[in-house]
Tab-separated table of C-alpha atoms and ligand atoms in Angstrom:
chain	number	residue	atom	x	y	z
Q	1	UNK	CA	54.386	111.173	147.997
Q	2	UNK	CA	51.336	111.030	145.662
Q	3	UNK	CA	48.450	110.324	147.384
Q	4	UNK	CA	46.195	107.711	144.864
Q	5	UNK	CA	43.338	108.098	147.485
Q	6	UNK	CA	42.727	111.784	146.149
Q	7	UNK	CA	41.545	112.428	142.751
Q	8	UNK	CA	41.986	115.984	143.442
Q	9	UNK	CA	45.847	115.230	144.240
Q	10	UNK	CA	46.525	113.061	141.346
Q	11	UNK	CA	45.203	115.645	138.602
Q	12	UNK	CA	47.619	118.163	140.387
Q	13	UNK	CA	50.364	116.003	141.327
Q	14	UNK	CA	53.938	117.443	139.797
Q	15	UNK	CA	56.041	115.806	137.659
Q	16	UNK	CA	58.696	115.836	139.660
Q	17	UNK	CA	56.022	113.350	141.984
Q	18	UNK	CA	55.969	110.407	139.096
Q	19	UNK	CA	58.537	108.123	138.207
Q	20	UNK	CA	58.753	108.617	134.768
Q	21	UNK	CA	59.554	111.985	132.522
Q	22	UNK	CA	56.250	112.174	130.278
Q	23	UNK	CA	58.070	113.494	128.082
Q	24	UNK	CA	60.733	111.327	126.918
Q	25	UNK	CA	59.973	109.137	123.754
Q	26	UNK	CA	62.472	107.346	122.041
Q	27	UNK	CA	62.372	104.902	119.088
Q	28	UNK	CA	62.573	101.330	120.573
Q	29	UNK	CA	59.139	100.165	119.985
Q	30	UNK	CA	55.642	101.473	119.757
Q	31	UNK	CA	55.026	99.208	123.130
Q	32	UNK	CA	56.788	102.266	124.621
Q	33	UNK	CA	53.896	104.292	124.093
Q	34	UNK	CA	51.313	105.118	126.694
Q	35	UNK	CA	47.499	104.923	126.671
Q	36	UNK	CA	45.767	107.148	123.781
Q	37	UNK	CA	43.813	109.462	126.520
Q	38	UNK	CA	40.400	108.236	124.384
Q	39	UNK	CA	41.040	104.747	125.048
Q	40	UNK	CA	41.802	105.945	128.885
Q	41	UNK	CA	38.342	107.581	128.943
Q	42	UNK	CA	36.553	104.841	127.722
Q	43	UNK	CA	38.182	102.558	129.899
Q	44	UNK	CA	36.905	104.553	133.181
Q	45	UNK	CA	33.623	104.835	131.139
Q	46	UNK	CA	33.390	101.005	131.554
Q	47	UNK	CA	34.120	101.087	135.381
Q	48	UNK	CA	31.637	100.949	138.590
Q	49	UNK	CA	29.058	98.594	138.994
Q	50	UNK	CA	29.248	94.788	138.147
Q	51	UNK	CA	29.139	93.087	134.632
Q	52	UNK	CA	29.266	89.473	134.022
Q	53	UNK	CA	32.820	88.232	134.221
Q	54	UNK	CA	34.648	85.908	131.142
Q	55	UNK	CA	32.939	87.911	127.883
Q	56	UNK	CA	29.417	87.957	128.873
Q	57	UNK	CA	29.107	92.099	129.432
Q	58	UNK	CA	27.608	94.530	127.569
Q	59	UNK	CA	30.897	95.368	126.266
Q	60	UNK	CA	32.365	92.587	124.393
Q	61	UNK	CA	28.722	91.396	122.994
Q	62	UNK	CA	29.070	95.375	121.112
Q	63	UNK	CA	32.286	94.374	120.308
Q	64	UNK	CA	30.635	92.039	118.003
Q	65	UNK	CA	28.909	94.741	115.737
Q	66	UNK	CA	31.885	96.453	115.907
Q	67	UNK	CA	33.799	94.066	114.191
Q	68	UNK	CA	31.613	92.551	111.995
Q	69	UNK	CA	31.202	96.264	110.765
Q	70	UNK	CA	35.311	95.987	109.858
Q	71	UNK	CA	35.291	93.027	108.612
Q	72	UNK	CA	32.296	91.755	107.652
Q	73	UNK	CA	28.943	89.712	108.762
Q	74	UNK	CA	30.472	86.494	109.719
Q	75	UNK	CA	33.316	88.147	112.112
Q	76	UNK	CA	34.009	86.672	115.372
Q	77	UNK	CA	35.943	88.876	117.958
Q	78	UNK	CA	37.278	87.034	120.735
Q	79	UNK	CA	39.317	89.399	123.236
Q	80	UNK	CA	42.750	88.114	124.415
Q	81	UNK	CA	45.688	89.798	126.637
Q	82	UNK	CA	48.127	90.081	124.140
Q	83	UNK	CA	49.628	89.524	120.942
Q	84	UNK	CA	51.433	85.819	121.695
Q	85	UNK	CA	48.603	85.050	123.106
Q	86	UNK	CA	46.087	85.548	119.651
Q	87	UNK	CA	48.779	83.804	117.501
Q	88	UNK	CA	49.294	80.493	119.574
Q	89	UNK	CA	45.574	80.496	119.986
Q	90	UNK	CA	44.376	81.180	116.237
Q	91	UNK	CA	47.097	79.081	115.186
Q	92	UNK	CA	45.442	76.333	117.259
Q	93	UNK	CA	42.656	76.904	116.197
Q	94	UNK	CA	43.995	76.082	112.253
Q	95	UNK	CA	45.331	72.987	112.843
Q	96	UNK	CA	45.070	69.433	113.925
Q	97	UNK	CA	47.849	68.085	116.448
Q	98	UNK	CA	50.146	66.863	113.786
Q	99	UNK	CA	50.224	70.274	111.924
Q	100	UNK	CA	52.540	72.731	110.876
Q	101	UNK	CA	52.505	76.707	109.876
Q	102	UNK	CA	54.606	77.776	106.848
Q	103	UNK	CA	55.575	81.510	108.133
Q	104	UNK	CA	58.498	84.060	107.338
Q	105	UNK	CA	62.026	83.225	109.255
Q	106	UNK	CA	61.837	87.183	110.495
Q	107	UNK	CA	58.010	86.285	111.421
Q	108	UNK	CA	57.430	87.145	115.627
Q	109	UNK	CA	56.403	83.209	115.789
Q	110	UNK	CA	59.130	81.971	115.165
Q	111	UNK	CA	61.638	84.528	116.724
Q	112	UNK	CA	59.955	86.469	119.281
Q	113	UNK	CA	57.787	84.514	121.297
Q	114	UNK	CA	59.866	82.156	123.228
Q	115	UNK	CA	58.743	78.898	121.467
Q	116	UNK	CA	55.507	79.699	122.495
Q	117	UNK	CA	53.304	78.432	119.319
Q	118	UNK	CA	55.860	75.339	120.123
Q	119	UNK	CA	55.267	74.862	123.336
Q	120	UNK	CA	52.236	75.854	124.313
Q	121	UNK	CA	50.318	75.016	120.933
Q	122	UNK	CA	52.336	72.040	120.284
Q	123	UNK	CA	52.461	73.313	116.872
Q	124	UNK	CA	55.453	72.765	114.487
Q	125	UNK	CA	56.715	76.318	112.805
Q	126	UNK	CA	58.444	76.019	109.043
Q	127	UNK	CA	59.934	78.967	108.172
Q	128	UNK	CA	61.430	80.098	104.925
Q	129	UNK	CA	64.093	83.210	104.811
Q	130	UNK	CA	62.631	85.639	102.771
Q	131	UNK	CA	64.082	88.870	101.411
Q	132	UNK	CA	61.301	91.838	102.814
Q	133	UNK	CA	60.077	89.526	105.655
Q	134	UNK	CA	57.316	89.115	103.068
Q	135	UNK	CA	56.031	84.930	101.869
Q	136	UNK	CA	54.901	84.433	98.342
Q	137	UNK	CA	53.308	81.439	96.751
Q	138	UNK	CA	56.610	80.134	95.804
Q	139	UNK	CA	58.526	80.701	99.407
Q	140	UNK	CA	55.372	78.822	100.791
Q	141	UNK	CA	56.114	75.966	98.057
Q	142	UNK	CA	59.339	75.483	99.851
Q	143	UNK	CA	57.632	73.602	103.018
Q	144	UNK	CA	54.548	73.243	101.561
Q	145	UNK	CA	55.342	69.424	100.563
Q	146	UNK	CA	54.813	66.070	102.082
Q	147	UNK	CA	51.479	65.874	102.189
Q	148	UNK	CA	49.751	62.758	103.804
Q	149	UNK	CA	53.758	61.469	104.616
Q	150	UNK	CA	53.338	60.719	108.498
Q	151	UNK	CA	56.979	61.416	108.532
Q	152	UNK	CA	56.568	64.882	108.760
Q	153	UNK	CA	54.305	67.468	110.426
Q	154	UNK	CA	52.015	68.404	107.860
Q	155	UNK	CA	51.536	71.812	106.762
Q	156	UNK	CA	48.084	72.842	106.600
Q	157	UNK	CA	48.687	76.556	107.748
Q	158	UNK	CA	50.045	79.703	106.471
Q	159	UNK	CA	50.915	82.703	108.841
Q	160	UNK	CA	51.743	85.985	107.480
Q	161	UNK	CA	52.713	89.611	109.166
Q	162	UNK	CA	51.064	92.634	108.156
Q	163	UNK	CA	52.923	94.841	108.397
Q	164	UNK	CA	55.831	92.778	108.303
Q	165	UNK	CA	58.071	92.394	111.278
Q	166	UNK	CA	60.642	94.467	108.771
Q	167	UNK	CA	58.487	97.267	108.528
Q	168	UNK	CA	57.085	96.508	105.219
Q	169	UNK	CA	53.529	95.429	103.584
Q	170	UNK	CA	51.697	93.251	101.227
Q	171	UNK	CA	49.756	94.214	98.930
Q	172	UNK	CA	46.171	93.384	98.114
Q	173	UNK	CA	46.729	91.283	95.506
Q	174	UNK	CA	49.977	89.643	97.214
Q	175	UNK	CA	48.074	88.600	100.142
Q	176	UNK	CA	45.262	87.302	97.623
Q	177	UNK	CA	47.352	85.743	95.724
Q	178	UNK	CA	48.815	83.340	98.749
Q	179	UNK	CA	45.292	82.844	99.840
Q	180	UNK	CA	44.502	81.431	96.652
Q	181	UNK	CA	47.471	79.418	96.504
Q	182	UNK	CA	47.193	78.067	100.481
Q	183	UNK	CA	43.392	77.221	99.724
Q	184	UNK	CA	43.946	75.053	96.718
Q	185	UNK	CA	46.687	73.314	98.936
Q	186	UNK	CA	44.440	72.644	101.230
Q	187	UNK	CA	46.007	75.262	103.950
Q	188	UNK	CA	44.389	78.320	106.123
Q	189	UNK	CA	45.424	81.250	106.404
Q	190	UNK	CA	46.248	83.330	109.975
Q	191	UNK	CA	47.296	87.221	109.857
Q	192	UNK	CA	49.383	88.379	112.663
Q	193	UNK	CA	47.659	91.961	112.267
Q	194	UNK	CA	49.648	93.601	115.833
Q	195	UNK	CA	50.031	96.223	112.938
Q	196	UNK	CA	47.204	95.928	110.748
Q	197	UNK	CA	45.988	98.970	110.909
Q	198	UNK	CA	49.139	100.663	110.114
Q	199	UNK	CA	48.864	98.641	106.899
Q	200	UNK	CA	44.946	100.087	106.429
Q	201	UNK	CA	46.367	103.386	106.760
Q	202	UNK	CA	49.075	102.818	104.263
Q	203	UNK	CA	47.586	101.120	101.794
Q	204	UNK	CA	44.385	103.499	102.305
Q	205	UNK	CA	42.067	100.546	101.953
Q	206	UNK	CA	39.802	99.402	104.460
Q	207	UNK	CA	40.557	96.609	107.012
Q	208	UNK	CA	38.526	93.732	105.595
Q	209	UNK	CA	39.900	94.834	101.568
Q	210	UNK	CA	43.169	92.521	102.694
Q	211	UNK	CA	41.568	90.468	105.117
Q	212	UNK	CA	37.868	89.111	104.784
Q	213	UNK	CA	37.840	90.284	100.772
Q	214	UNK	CA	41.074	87.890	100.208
Q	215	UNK	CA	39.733	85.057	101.837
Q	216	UNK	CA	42.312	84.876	105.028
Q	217	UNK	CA	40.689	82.792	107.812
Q	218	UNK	CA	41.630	84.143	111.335
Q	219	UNK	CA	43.833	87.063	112.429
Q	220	UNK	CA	45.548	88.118	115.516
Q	221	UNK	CA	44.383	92.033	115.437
Q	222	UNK	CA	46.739	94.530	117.410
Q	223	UNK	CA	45.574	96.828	119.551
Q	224	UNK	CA	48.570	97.853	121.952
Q	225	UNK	CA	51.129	98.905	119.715
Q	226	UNK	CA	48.212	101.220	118.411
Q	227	UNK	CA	47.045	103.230	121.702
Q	228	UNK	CA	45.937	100.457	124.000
Q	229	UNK	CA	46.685	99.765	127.753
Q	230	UNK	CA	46.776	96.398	126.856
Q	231	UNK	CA	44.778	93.739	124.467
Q	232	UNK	CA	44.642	92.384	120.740
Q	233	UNK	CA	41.625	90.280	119.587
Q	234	UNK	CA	41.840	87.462	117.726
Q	235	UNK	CA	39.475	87.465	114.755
Q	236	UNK	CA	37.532	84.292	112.772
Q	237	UNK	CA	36.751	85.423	109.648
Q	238	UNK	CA	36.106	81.564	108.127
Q	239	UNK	CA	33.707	80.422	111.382
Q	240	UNK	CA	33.095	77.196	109.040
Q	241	UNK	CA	36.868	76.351	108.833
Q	242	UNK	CA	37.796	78.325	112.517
Q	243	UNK	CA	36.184	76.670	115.573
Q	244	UNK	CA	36.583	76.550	118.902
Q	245	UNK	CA	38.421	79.411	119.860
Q	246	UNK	CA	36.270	79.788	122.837
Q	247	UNK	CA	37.980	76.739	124.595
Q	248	UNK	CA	41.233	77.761	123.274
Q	249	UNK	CA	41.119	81.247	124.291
Q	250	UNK	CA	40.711	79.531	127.928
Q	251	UNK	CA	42.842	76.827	128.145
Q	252	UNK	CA	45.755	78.910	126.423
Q	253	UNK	CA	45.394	81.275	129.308
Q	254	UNK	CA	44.190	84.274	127.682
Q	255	UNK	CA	40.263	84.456	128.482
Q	256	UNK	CA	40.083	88.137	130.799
Q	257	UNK	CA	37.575	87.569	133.711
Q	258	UNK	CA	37.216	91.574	133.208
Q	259	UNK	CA	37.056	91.222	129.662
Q	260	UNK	CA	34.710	94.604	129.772
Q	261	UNK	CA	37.921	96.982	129.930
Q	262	UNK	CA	39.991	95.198	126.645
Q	263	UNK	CA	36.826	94.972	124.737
Q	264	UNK	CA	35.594	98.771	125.485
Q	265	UNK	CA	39.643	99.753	124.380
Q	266	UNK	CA	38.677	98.388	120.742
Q	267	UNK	CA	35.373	99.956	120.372
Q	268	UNK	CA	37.326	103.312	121.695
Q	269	UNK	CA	39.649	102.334	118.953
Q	270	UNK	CA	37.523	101.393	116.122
Q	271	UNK	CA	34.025	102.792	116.250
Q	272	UNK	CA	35.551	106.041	114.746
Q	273	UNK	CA	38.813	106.625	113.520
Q	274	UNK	CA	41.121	106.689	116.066
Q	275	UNK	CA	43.039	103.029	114.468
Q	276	UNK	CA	43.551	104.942	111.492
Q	277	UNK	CA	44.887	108.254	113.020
Q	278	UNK	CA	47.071	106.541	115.227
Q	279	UNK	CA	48.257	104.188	112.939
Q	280	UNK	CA	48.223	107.140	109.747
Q	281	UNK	CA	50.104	109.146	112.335
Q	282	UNK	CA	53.105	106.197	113.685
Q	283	UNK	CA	53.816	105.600	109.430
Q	284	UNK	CA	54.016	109.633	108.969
Q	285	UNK	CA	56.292	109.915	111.672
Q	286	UNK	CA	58.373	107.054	109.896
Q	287	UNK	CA	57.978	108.610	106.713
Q	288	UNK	CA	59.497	112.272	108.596
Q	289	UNK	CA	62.347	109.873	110.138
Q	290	UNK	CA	63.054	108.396	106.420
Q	291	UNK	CA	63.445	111.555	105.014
Q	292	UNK	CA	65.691	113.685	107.551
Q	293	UNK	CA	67.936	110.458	107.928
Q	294	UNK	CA	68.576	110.319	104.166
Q	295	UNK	CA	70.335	113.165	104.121
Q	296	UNK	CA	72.841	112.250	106.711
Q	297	UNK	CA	76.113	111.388	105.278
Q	298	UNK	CA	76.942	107.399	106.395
Q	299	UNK	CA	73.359	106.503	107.155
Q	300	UNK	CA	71.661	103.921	104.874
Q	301	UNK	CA	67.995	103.239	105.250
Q	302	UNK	CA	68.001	99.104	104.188
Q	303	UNK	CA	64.599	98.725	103.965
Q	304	UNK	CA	61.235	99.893	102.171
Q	305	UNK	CA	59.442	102.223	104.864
Q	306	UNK	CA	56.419	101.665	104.003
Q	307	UNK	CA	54.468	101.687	108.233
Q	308	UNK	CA	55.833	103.141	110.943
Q	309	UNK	CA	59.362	101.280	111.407
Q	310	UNK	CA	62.840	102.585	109.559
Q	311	UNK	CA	65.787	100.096	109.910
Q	312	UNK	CA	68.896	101.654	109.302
Q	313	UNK	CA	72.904	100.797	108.876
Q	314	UNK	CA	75.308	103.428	110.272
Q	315	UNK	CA	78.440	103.162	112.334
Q	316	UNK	CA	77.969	100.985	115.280
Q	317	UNK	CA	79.873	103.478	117.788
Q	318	UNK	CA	77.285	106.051	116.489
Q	319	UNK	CA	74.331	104.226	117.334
Q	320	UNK	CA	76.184	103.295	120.724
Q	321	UNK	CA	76.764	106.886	121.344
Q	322	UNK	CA	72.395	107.941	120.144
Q	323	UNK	CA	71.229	105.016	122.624
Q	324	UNK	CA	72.550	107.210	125.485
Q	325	UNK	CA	70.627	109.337	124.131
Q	326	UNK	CA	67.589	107.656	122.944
Q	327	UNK	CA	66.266	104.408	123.601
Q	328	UNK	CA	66.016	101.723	120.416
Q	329	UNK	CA	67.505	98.366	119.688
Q	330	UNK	CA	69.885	96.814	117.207
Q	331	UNK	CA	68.499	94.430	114.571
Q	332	UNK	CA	70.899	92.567	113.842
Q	333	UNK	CA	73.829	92.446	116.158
Q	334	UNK	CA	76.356	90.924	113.506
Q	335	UNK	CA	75.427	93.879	110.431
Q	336	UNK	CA	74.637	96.737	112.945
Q	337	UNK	CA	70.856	97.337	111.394
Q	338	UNK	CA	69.357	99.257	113.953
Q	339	UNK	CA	65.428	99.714	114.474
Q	340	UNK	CA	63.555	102.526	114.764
Q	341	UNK	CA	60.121	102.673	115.517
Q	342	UNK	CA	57.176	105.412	115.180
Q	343	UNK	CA	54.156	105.420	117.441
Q	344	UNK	CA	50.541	107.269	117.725
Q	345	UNK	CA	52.737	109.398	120.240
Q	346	UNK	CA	55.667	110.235	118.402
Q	347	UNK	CA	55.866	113.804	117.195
Q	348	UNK	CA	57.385	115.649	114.384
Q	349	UNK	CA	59.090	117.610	117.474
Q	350	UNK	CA	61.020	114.256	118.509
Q	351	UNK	CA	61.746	113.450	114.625
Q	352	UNK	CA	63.639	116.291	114.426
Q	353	UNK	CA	65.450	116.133	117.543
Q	354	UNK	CA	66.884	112.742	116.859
Q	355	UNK	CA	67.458	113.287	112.989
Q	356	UNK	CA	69.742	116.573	114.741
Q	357	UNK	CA	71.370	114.089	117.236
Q	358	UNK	CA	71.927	111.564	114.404
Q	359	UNK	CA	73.859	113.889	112.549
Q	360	UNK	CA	75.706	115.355	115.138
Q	361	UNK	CA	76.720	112.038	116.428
Q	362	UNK	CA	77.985	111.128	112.884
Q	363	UNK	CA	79.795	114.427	112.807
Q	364	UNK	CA	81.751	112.594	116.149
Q	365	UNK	CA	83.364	109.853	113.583
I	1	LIG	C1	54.470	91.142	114.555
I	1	LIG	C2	54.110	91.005	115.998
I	1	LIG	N1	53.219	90.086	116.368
I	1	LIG	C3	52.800	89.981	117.631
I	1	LIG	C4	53.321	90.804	118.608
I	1	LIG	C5	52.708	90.754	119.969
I	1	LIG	O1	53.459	90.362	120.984
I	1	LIG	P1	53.104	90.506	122.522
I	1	LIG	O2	52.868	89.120	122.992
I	1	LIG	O3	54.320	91.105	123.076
I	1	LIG	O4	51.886	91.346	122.715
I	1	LIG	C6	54.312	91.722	118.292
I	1	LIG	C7	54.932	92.557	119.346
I	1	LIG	O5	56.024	93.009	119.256
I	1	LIG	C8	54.714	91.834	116.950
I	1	LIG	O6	55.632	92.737	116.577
């Protein structure tokens, strides 16, 4: 039995003592992933003594330089548990109580978070299928109608994904160019950034070059999927058109009485580089996935890999037979797309090993 009293014992416990194998990764989601060991140490860096609970430490008022350093002078960063949590609250924060967001079909609003904008935000979703997981100006034009008609919730917000719940990105100019388009409408704009800095490290632009330089109002910005214990931030970039996030934050459940120990996880993650080599890292890892898996006879990579996500069609038994192997998750139960995600942990050693398993499991059929 591990004894957690000893310090001593834990560094030189076995691994026979824990309850997981450290070493196993598989491909099911980059919330598989542990703690990056920097964001570890700067979380016991923010332990002992006492710091004013709810927001008011030393730690979340840096967090504000920190931020506003990303994404420019008039950035707000308001901590949060998780990444539900920043969308139902930013999303609140867009609309009156007879609005609607225009967002993606595939977006994780409308299919991954349990009615949650519904039912906590009381906030109407209209969702357009899209091809890439992607909106444009004209897929927004398809609910963005009626308005002034109390008939129907009115749409006065846009949410997009970057990266895209399928794994792929906008551009600069494509997210500018449904700013644009949303603002002469009359409509904000919210970013559900879990994975925006795999989409800095893609593009190779900074943060605030698709964000605050386009004109998008508030975004949900990821931090677990990209080394953290836990936490995402949600971000005001408009203050004049984003208010009250404070009371949101609080009565949506998210506001952290030890908000110290999510805010000192971002500034482990952003005051150097560590979003962008974890995030640079996850997409090269998809990248090494793309390539080995092309050249396996009956595998089809569907989609653009352009983060760190590869979705792939191959014979159901196969993938049946890999998930005793590894751990991921079918897409789409009805085609057989499989997903496979990259993380900051993922390495080239693990790439290999399931591209080999792949193709010796397709060797089976
Ligand atoms: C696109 C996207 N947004 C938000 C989230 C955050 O969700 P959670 O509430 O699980 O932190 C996820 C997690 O999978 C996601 O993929």
């Amino acid at each position: 039995m591990i004894d957690f009293s000893d310090p001593a014992a834990l560094s030189g416990h076995t691994d026979a003592e824990r309850r997981h194998d450290p070493a196993v990764r598989g491909f099911a989601s980059d919330n598989y992933a542990g703690v990056h060991p920097e964001v570890l140490a700067a979380i016991a860096l923010a332990n002992g003594g006492h710091q004013v609970a709810y927001g008011e430490d030393d730690y979340t008022a840096h967090l504000q330089d920190v931020f506003r350093r990303h994404f420019g002078e008039k950035a707000e960063a308001y901590p949060v548990f998780n990444g539900t949590g920043a969308n139902v609250v930013a999303l609140q924060a867009l609309l009156p109580r007879w609005g609607a967001v225009v967002a993606a079909e595939s977006a994780h609003i409308n299919v991954d978070e349990g009615g949650a904008p519904e039912k906590m935000g009381g906030i109407k979703l209209l969702t357009v299928p899209t091809p890439d997981g992607k909106l444009t100006p004209e897929l927004i034009d398809q609910q963005a109608w009626g308005f002034g008609d109390e008939h129907r919730a009115q749409p006065l917000a846009v949410s997009i994904t970057q990266s895209t719940e399928l794994g792929t990105l906008y551009t600069v100019e494509e997210i500018r160019a449904i700013v644009e388009h949303a603002h002469q409408l009359g409509m904000l704009v919210h970013v559900d950034g879990s994975r925006l800095a795999n989409a800095a490290a893609s593009l190779g632009v900074p943060l605030r070059a698709f964000t605050t330089d386009v004109g998008v109002d508030v975004l949900s910005f990821g931090g677990t999927k990209n080394g953290l214990l836990f936490g995402e931030c949600v971000v005001v970039l408009n203050p004049e058109k984003v208010r009250n996030i404070k009371f949101l934050r609080k009565t949506s459940m998210q506001l952290a009485s030890k908000m110290r120990f999510v805010s000192v996880q971002f500034e482990a993650l952003l005051t150097g580089d560590l979003y962008l080599r974890n995030a640079g890292h996850a997409n090269a890892m998809a990248a090494r996935l793309e390539a080995a898996v092309r050249g396996i006879d009956g595998v089809t990579v569907v989609r653009p890999v352009q983060a760190n996500a590869v979705f792939a069609i191959l014979p159901r038994e196969v993938s049946e037979w890999l998930q005793k192997r590894y751990r991921f998750y079918f897409w789409n139960e009805h085609t057989g797309e499989v997903r496979w995600m990259c993380s900051f942990d993922t390495t080239e050693a693990d790439i290999d090993a399931f591209a080999a398993a792949i193709a010796e499991e397709m060797g089976r059929v």
